[in-house]
PDB file of C-alpha atoms and ligand atoms in Angstrom:
ATOM      1  CA  MET A  19       0.000   0.000   0.000  1.00 74.00           C
ATOM      2  CA  LYS A  20       1.321   3.441  -0.964  1.00 79.00           C
ATOM      3  CA  THR A  21       1.705   6.084   1.760  1.00 83.00           C
ATOM      4  CA  ASP A  22       3.426   9.456   2.094  1.00 88.00           C
ATOM      5  CA  LEU A  23       5.248   8.515   5.309  1.00 90.00           C
ATOM      6  CA  LEU A  24       8.712   9.234   3.840  1.00 95.00           C
ATOM      7  CA  LYS A  25       7.786  11.642   1.063  1.00 95.00           C
ATOM      8  CA  GLY A  26      10.655  14.001   0.187  1.00 96.00           C
ATOM      9  CA  LYS A  27      13.204  11.855   2.070  1.00 97.00           C
ATOM     10  CA  THR A  28      16.152   9.945   0.661  1.00 98.00           C
ATOM     11  CA  VAL A  29      16.755   6.534   2.176  1.00 98.00           C
ATOM     12  CA  VAL A  30      19.716   4.238   1.564  1.00 98.00           C
ATOM     13  CA  VAL A  31      19.151   0.552   2.242  1.00 98.00           C
ATOM     14  CA  THR A  32      21.965  -2.015   2.116  1.00 98.00           C
ATOM     15  CA  ALA A  33      21.222  -5.684   1.608  1.00 98.00           C
ATOM     16  CA  GLY A  34      22.685  -9.093   0.910  1.00 97.00           C
ATOM     17  CA  GLY A  35      25.898 -10.742   2.025  1.00 97.00           C
ATOM     18  CA  THR A  36      29.119  -9.196   0.776  1.00 98.00           C
ATOM     19  CA  GLN A  37      31.476 -11.358  -1.264  1.00 98.00           C
ATOM     20  CA  GLU A  38      35.192 -11.105  -0.561  1.00 98.00           C
ATOM     21  CA  ALA A  39      37.310 -12.259  -3.493  1.00 97.00           C
ATOM     22  CA  ILE A  40      39.881 -15.024  -3.085  1.00 97.00           C
ATOM     23  CA  ASP A  41      40.751 -15.127  -6.800  1.00 97.00           C
ATOM     24  CA  PRO A  42      38.807 -14.263  -9.991  1.00 96.00           C
ATOM     25  CA  VAL A  43      36.405 -17.209  -9.540  1.00 96.00           C
ATOM     26  CA  ARG A  44      36.164 -17.707  -5.772  1.00 97.00           C
ATOM     27  CA  PHE A  45      34.992 -15.692  -2.834  1.00 97.00           C
ATOM     28  CA  ILE A  46      34.224 -15.843   0.871  1.00 97.00           C
ATOM     29  CA  GLY A  47      30.519 -15.299   1.429  1.00 96.00           C
ATOM     30  CA  ASN A  48      27.785 -15.756   4.011  1.00 92.00           C
ATOM     31  CA  LYS A  49      24.243 -17.105   4.284  1.00 88.00           C
ATOM     32  CA  SER A  50      22.334 -13.831   3.949  1.00 89.00           C
ATOM     33  CA  SER A  51      19.601 -14.017   1.290  1.00 91.00           C
ATOM     34  CA  GLY A  52      18.982 -10.270   1.155  1.00 94.00           C
ATOM     35  CA  LYS A  53      15.240 -10.782   1.737  1.00 93.00           C
ATOM     36  CA  MET A  54      14.952  -8.444   4.720  1.00 93.00           C
ATOM     37  CA  GLY A  55      16.826  -5.590   3.010  1.00 96.00           C
ATOM     38  CA  TYR A  56      14.884  -5.925  -0.250  1.00 97.00           C
ATOM     39  CA  ALA A  57      11.585  -5.914   1.647  1.00 96.00           C
ATOM     40  CA  ILE A  58      12.673  -2.719   3.446  1.00 97.00           C
ATOM     41  CA  ALA A  59      13.693  -1.045   0.178  1.00 98.00           C
ATOM     42  CA  GLU A  60      10.322  -1.952  -1.325  1.00 97.00           C
ATOM     43  CA  GLN A  61       8.455  -0.478   1.655  1.00 97.00           C
ATOM     44  CA  ALA A  62      10.613   2.673   1.678  1.00 97.00           C
ATOM     45  CA  ALA A  63       9.773   3.292  -1.989  1.00 97.00           C
ATOM     46  CA  LEU A  64       6.068   2.636  -1.312  1.00 96.00           C
ATOM     47  CA  ALA A  65       6.283   5.167   1.524  1.00 97.00           C
ATOM     48  CA  GLY A  66       7.362   7.784  -1.021  1.00 96.00           C
ATOM     49  CA  ALA A  67      11.107   7.933  -0.274  1.00 97.00           C
ATOM     50  CA  ARG A  68      13.759   8.215  -2.947  1.00 97.00           C
ATOM     51  CA  THR A  69      15.223   4.798  -2.204  1.00 98.00           C
ATOM     52  CA  ILE A  70      18.767   3.724  -3.060  1.00 98.00           C
ATOM     53  CA  LEU A  71      19.390   0.001  -2.629  1.00 98.00           C
ATOM     54  CA  VAL A  72      23.095  -0.807  -2.312  1.00 98.00           C
ATOM     55  CA  SER A  73      23.153  -4.547  -2.631  1.00 98.00           C
ATOM     56  CA  ALA A  74      25.644  -7.365  -2.530  1.00 98.00           C
ATOM     57  CA  PRO A  75      24.754 -10.191  -4.955  1.00 97.00           C
ATOM     58  CA  THR A  76      21.383 -11.902  -4.271  1.00 97.00           C
ATOM     59  CA  HIS A  77      18.855 -13.917  -6.277  1.00 96.00           C
ATOM     60  CA  LEU A  78      16.104 -11.368  -5.690  1.00 97.00           C
ATOM     61  CA  GLU A  79      14.281  -9.060  -8.056  1.00 97.00           C
ATOM     62  CA  VAL A  80      14.964  -5.345  -7.554  1.00 98.00           C
ATOM     63  CA  PRO A  81      11.781  -3.794  -6.089  1.00 97.00           C
ATOM     64  CA  TYR A  82       9.847  -1.369  -8.262  1.00 95.00           C
ATOM     65  CA  GLY A  83      10.798   2.296  -8.007  1.00 95.00           C
ATOM     66  CA  VAL A  84      14.151   1.701  -6.309  1.00 98.00           C
ATOM     67  CA  GLU A  85      17.555   2.996  -7.505  1.00 98.00           C
ATOM     68  CA  PHE A  86      19.817  -0.019  -7.625  1.00 98.00           C
ATOM     69  CA  VAL A  87      23.557   0.044  -6.898  1.00 98.00           C
ATOM     70  CA  PRO A  88      25.093  -3.441  -7.154  1.00 98.00           C
ATOM     71  CA  VAL A  89      28.288  -4.131  -5.200  1.00 98.00           C
ATOM     72  CA  GLN A  90      30.349  -7.159  -4.245  1.00 98.00           C
ATOM     73  CA  SER A  91      32.677  -6.599  -1.327  1.00 98.00           C
ATOM     74  CA  ALA A  92      32.440  -4.683   1.939  1.00 98.00           C
ATOM     75  CA  CYS A  93      34.895  -2.086   0.603  1.00 98.00           C
ATOM     76  CA  ASP A  94      32.736  -1.580  -2.542  1.00 98.00           C
ATOM     77  CA  MET A  95      29.660  -1.227  -0.350  1.00 98.00           C
ATOM     78  CA  GLN A  96      31.369   1.325   1.881  1.00 98.00           C
ATOM     79  CA  LYS A  97      32.409   3.409  -1.145  1.00 98.00           C
ATOM     80  CA  GLN A  98      28.906   3.459  -2.617  1.00 98.00           C
ATOM     81  CA  VAL A  99      27.141   4.231   0.664  1.00 98.00           C
ATOM     82  CA  GLU A 100      29.572   7.014   1.503  1.00 98.00           C
ATOM     83  CA  ALA A 101      29.075   8.524  -1.970  1.00 97.00           C
ATOM     84  CA  VAL A 102      25.394   9.233  -1.174  1.00 97.00           C
ATOM     85  CA  TYR A 103      25.632   9.714   2.617  1.00 97.00           C
ATOM     86  CA  GLU A 104      25.544  13.504   2.607  1.00 96.00           C
ATOM     87  CA  GLU A 105      22.318  13.672   0.585  1.00 95.00           C
ATOM     88  CA  CYS A 106      20.425  11.002   2.484  1.00 96.00           C
ATOM     89  CA  ASP A 107      18.117  11.272   5.486  1.00 97.00           C
ATOM     90  CA  ALA A 108      18.407   7.683   6.688  1.00 98.00           C
ATOM     91  CA  VAL A 109      20.669   4.685   6.169  1.00 98.00           C
ATOM     92  CA  ILE A 110      19.235   1.265   6.946  1.00 98.00           C
ATOM     93  CA  MET A 111      22.123  -1.219   7.050  1.00 98.00           C
ATOM     94  CA  ALA A 112      20.471  -4.604   6.568  1.00 97.00           C
ATOM     95  CA  ALA A 113      23.468  -6.057   4.719  1.00 97.00           C
ATOM     96  CA  ALA A 114      25.472  -8.908   6.200  1.00 96.00           C
ATOM     97  CA  VAL A 115      28.879  -7.324   5.808  1.00 97.00           C
ATOM     98  CA  ALA A 116      31.850  -9.681   5.996  1.00 97.00           C
ATOM     99  CA  ASP A 117      34.069  -8.803   8.924  1.00 95.00           C
ATOM    100  CA  PHE A 118      37.192  -9.977   7.092  1.00 97.00           C
ATOM    101  CA  ARG A 119      38.548  -9.963   3.555  1.00 97.00           C
ATOM    102  CA  VAL A 120      41.452 -11.797   1.938  1.00 97.00           C
ATOM    103  CA  ALA A 121      44.587  -9.701   2.421  1.00 97.00           C
ATOM    104  CA  GLU A 122      45.578 -10.003  -1.223  1.00 95.00           C
ATOM    105  CA  ALA A 123      43.178 -11.597  -3.678  1.00 95.00           C
ATOM    106  CA  ALA A 124      45.045 -13.558  -6.385  1.00 95.00           C
ATOM    107  CA  GLU A 125      44.874 -12.109  -9.889  1.00 95.00           C
ATOM    108  CA  ARG A 126      44.783 -15.570 -11.443  1.00 96.00           C
ATOM    109  CA  LYS A 127      42.794 -18.640 -10.456  1.00 96.00           C
ATOM    110  CA  ILE A 128      44.629 -20.478  -7.679  1.00 94.00           C
ATOM    111  CA  LYS A 129      45.605 -24.038  -8.678  1.00 94.00           C
ATOM    112  CA  LYS A 130      44.875 -27.096  -6.563  1.00 91.00           C
ATOM    113  CA  MET A 131      47.353 -27.869  -3.831  1.00 92.00           C
ATOM    114  CA  GLU A 132      47.624 -30.106  -0.771  1.00 94.00           C
ATOM    115  CA  HIS A 133      47.483 -27.315   1.779  1.00 93.00           C
ATOM    116  CA  MET A 134      46.328 -23.820   1.434  1.00 91.00           C
ATOM    117  CA  SER A 135      45.939 -20.952   3.836  1.00 93.00           C
ATOM    118  CA  LEU A 136      44.478 -17.523   3.373  1.00 94.00           C
ATOM    119  CA  GLU A 137      45.510 -14.445   5.257  1.00 96.00           C
ATOM    120  CA  LEU A 138      42.506 -12.385   6.271  1.00 97.00           C
ATOM    121  CA  VAL A 139      42.439  -8.736   7.295  1.00 98.00           C
ATOM    122  CA  LYS A 140      39.678  -6.816   9.033  1.00 98.00           C
ATOM    123  CA  ASN A 141      37.105  -5.030   6.890  1.00 98.00           C
ATOM    124  CA  PRO A 142      35.989  -1.521   7.761  1.00 97.00           C
ATOM    125  CA  ASP A 143      32.858  -1.362   9.925  1.00 97.00           C
ATOM    126  CA  ILE A 144      30.744   0.669   7.484  1.00 97.00           C
ATOM    127  CA  LEU A 145      28.009   1.541   9.964  1.00 97.00           C
ATOM    128  CA  LYS A 146      30.428   2.593  12.697  1.00 97.00           C
ATOM    129  CA  GLY A 147      32.190   4.876  10.216  1.00 97.00           C
ATOM    130  CA  LEU A 148      28.859   6.484   9.299  1.00 97.00           C
ATOM    131  CA  GLY A 149      28.026   6.913  12.989  1.00 97.00           C
ATOM    132  CA  GLU A 150      31.280   8.773  13.559  1.00 97.00           C
ATOM    133  CA  LYS A 151      30.507  11.411  10.938  1.00 96.00           C
ATOM    134  CA  LYS A 152      26.747  11.596  11.356  1.00 96.00           C
ATOM    135  CA  THR A 153      25.189  15.048  10.944  1.00 95.00           C
ATOM    136  CA  HIS A 154      21.467  15.000  10.102  1.00 95.00           C
ATOM    137  CA  GLN A 155      21.134  11.341   9.085  1.00 97.00           C
ATOM    138  CA  LYS A 156      19.237   8.689  11.008  1.00 97.00           C
ATOM    139  CA  LEU A 157      21.177   5.424  11.253  1.00 98.00           C
ATOM    140  CA  ILE A 158      19.489   2.067  11.581  1.00 98.00           C
ATOM    141  CA  GLY A 159      21.537  -1.071  12.149  1.00 97.00           C
ATOM    142  CA  PHE A 160      20.777  -4.770  12.334  1.00 96.00           C
ATOM    143  CA  ALA A 161      22.099  -7.372  14.712  1.00 93.00           C
ATOM    144  CA  ALA A 162      21.844 -11.130  14.549  1.00 88.00           C
ATOM    145  CA  GLU A 163      22.645 -12.777  17.855  1.00 88.00           C
ATOM    146  CA  THR A 164      22.183 -16.193  19.395  1.00 87.00           C
ATOM    147  CA  ASN A 165      22.075 -14.997  23.018  1.00 90.00           C
ATOM    148  CA  ASP A 166      21.863 -11.859  25.185  1.00 91.00           C
ATOM    149  CA  VAL A 167      20.189 -10.059  22.273  1.00 91.00           C
ATOM    150  CA  ILE A 168      19.090  -6.939  24.177  1.00 92.00           C
ATOM    151  CA  GLU A 169      22.351  -6.477  26.056  1.00 92.00           C
ATOM    152  CA  TYR A 170      24.515  -6.817  22.919  1.00 94.00           C
ATOM    153  CA  GLY A 171      22.024  -4.696  20.996  1.00 94.00           C
ATOM    154  CA  ARG A 172      22.244  -1.818  23.457  1.00 94.00           C
ATOM    155  CA  ALA A 173      26.043  -1.917  23.261  1.00 95.00           C
ATOM    156  CA  LYS A 174      25.841  -1.770  19.464  1.00 96.00           C
ATOM    157  CA  VAL A 175      23.518   1.246  19.565  1.00 96.00           C
ATOM    158  CA  ARG A 176      26.089   3.057  21.712  1.00 95.00           C
ATOM    159  CA  ASN A 177      29.244   1.935  19.897  1.00 96.00           C
ATOM    160  CA  LYS A 178      27.939   2.683  16.414  1.00 97.00           C
ATOM    161  CA  ASN A 179      25.993   5.853  17.372  1.00 96.00           C
ATOM    162  CA  LEU A 180      22.694   4.458  16.039  1.00 97.00           C
ATOM    163  CA  ASP A 181      19.169   5.861  16.196  1.00 97.00           C
ATOM    164  CA  MET A 182      17.641   2.406  16.112  1.00 97.00           C
ATOM    165  CA  LEU A 183      18.779  -1.212  16.002  1.00 97.00           C
ATOM    166  CA  VAL A 184      16.727  -4.111  14.660  1.00 96.00           C
ATOM    167  CA  ALA A 185      17.859  -7.116  16.659  1.00 94.00           C
ATOM    168  CA  ASN A 186      16.957 -10.713  16.134  1.00 88.00           C
ATOM    169  CA  ASP A 187      17.751 -13.959  17.853  1.00 84.00           C
ATOM    170  CA  VAL A 188      18.894 -16.225  15.023  1.00 82.00           C
ATOM    171  CA  SER A 189      18.819 -19.287  17.267  1.00 82.00           C
ATOM    172  CA  LYS A 190      14.993 -19.067  17.124  1.00 80.00           C
ATOM    173  CA  GLU A 191      13.201 -20.994  14.442  1.00 75.00           C
ATOM    174  CA  ASN A 192      11.749 -18.812  11.657  1.00 73.00           C
ATOM    175  CA  ALA A 193      13.933 -15.802  12.409  1.00 69.00           C
ATOM    176  CA  GLY A 194      16.937 -14.411  10.583  1.00 65.00           C
ATOM    177  CA  PHE A 195      18.828 -15.884   7.656  1.00 69.00           C
ATOM    178  CA  ASN A 196      17.136 -17.335   4.604  1.00 68.00           C
ATOM    179  CA  VAL A 197      13.585 -17.643   5.915  1.00 76.00           C
ATOM    180  CA  ASP A 198      10.548 -15.546   4.950  1.00 82.00           C
ATOM    181  CA  THR A 199       9.633 -14.605   8.519  1.00 87.00           C
ATOM    182  CA  ASN A 200      11.375 -12.731  11.287  1.00 86.00           C
ATOM    183  CA  GLU A 201      10.896 -11.945  14.972  1.00 89.00           C
ATOM    184  CA  VAL A 202      12.680  -8.750  15.917  1.00 92.00           C
ATOM    185  CA  THR A 203      13.143  -6.213  18.680  1.00 94.00           C
ATOM    186  CA  PHE A 204      13.711  -2.511  18.031  1.00 96.00           C
ATOM    187  CA  ILE A 205      16.320  -1.095  20.399  1.00 96.00           C
ATOM    188  CA  TYR A 206      16.704   2.667  20.769  1.00 96.00           C
ATOM    189  CA  PRO A 207      19.287   4.848  22.510  1.00 95.00           C
ATOM    190  CA  GLY A 208      18.207   5.041  26.159  1.00 88.00           C
ATOM    191  CA  GLU A 209      16.080   2.336  27.689  1.00 76.00           C
ATOM    192  CA  GLN A 210      13.224   1.997  25.220  1.00 88.00           C
ATOM    193  CA  ILE A 211      12.725  -1.281  23.346  1.00 92.00           C
ATOM    194  CA  THR A 212       9.861  -2.601  21.221  1.00 94.00           C
ATOM    195  CA  ASN A 213       9.320  -6.353  20.848  1.00 93.00           C
ATOM    196  CA  LEU A 214       7.499  -7.454  17.716  1.00 93.00           C
ATOM    197  CA  PRO A 215       5.901 -10.883  17.341  1.00 92.00           C
ATOM    198  CA  LEU A 216       6.843 -13.371  14.612  1.00 91.00           C
ATOM    199  CA  MET A 217       5.661 -12.008  11.256  1.00 92.00           C
ATOM    200  CA  SER A 218       6.564 -12.021   7.564  1.00 92.00           C
ATOM    201  CA  LYS A 219       9.643 -10.064   6.493  1.00 89.00           C
ATOM    202  CA  GLN A 220       7.266  -7.831   4.484  1.00 93.00           C
ATOM    203  CA  ASP A 221       5.389  -6.931   7.670  1.00 94.00           C
ATOM    204  CA  VAL A 222       8.636  -6.436   9.607  1.00 94.00           C
ATOM    205  CA  ALA A 223       9.760  -4.113   6.789  1.00 95.00           C
ATOM    206  CA  LYS A 224       6.523  -2.100   7.100  1.00 95.00           C
ATOM    207  CA  ARG A 225       7.044  -1.724  10.851  1.00 96.00           C
ATOM    208  CA  ILE A 226      10.674  -0.670  10.321  1.00 97.00           C
ATOM    209  CA  ILE A 227       9.651   1.996   7.805  1.00 97.00           C
ATOM    210  CA  ALA A 228       6.940   3.285  10.161  1.00 96.00           C
ATOM    211  CA  ALA A 229       9.508   3.441  12.987  1.00 96.00           C
ATOM    212  CA  VAL A 230      12.042   5.244  10.752  1.00 96.00           C
ATOM    213  CA  ALA A 231       9.359   7.780   9.799  1.00 96.00           C
ATOM    214  CA  GLU A 232       8.787   8.413  13.542  1.00 94.00           C
ATOM    215  CA  LEU A 233      12.525   9.129  14.000  1.00 93.00           C
TER     216      LEU A 233
HETATM  217  O1  C5P B 254      28.815  -5.534  14.800  1.00 59.84           O
HETATM  218  P1  C5P B 254      27.844  -6.311  13.983  1.00 59.84           P
HETATM  219  O2  C5P B 254      28.440  -6.929  12.749  1.00 59.84           O
HETATM  220  O3  C5P B 254      26.977  -7.265  14.730  1.00 59.84           O
HETATM  221  O4  C5P B 254      26.842  -5.154  13.496  1.00 59.84           O
HETATM  222  C1  C5P B 254      25.841  -5.410  12.562  1.00 59.84           C
HETATM  223  C2  C5P B 254      25.459  -4.124  11.881  1.00 59.84           C
HETATM  224  O5  C5P B 254      26.624  -3.430  11.435  1.00 59.84           O
HETATM  225  C3  C5P B 254      24.627  -4.367  10.649  1.00 59.84           C
HETATM  226  O6  C5P B 254      23.732  -3.290  10.478  1.00 59.84           O
HETATM  227  C4  C5P B 254      25.687  -4.428   9.534  1.00 59.84           C
HETATM  228  O7  C5P B 254      25.128  -4.079   8.282  1.00 59.84           O
HETATM  229  C5  C5P B 254      26.709  -3.415  10.013  1.00 59.84           C
HETATM  230  N1  C5P B 254      28.117  -3.738   9.664  1.00 59.84           N
HETATM  231  C6  C5P B 254      28.854  -2.861   8.891  1.00 59.84           C
HETATM  232  N2  C5P B 254      30.166  -3.142   8.575  1.00 59.84           N
HETATM  233  C7  C5P B 254      30.756  -4.267   9.036  1.00 59.84           C
HETATM  234  C8  C5P B 254      30.018  -5.166   9.844  1.00 59.84           C
HETATM  235  C9  C5P B 254      28.705  -4.880  10.133  1.00 59.84           C
HETATM  236  O8  C5P B 254      28.312  -1.820   8.490  1.00 59.84           O
HETATM  237  N3  C5P B 254      32.016  -4.517   8.710  1.00 59.84           N
END
């Protein structure tokens, strides 16, 4: 359903799991499907926002009315998000960003060998970087945890200077990676939290967009 909740606003949504190259044909990836981020981008566009979807590779269709910026690695994603940061009103970081990348990706396909080790280096924390130079933007992060969800979530809100965190317990059935439903808690700076029941990712996306509009 179309609304005017975010009319005149520019919203950046990141989605998918970043891919960190090992060589021209291999990468390190993760289990994110991108479903949550794509559902949020769709709802942001329906709410009237200019919506920029910065997405790592997924199998999903780009939602109607969304500007699409495809990326692969965490460093690519950081570059593209930072390029539009100044002009945007909110960044919703639903992407599963790899924490590490291969120190030096090989230029040619690596041949088979008996033993093989890869040196990994830390990726930039995109969201933390945005939090450090925040001016007018609202920053929304995601957190997937298996325990102590609220406690870790509150720490993340503080450390990354967020306006809202969408936390989920991925040890619960039907929540998190690669399923069509999610059960999340919104955590705000200060003490306030909002627990949502299990619902479709589309409905979670609608609630997130309504909460972002409130911010
Ligand atoms: O610290 P943690 O990885 O749990 O934080 C998750 C949040 O931070 C997500 O919103 C994710 O998109 C973002 N993130 C990031 N850059 C990283 C790792 C996570 O922006 N390198």
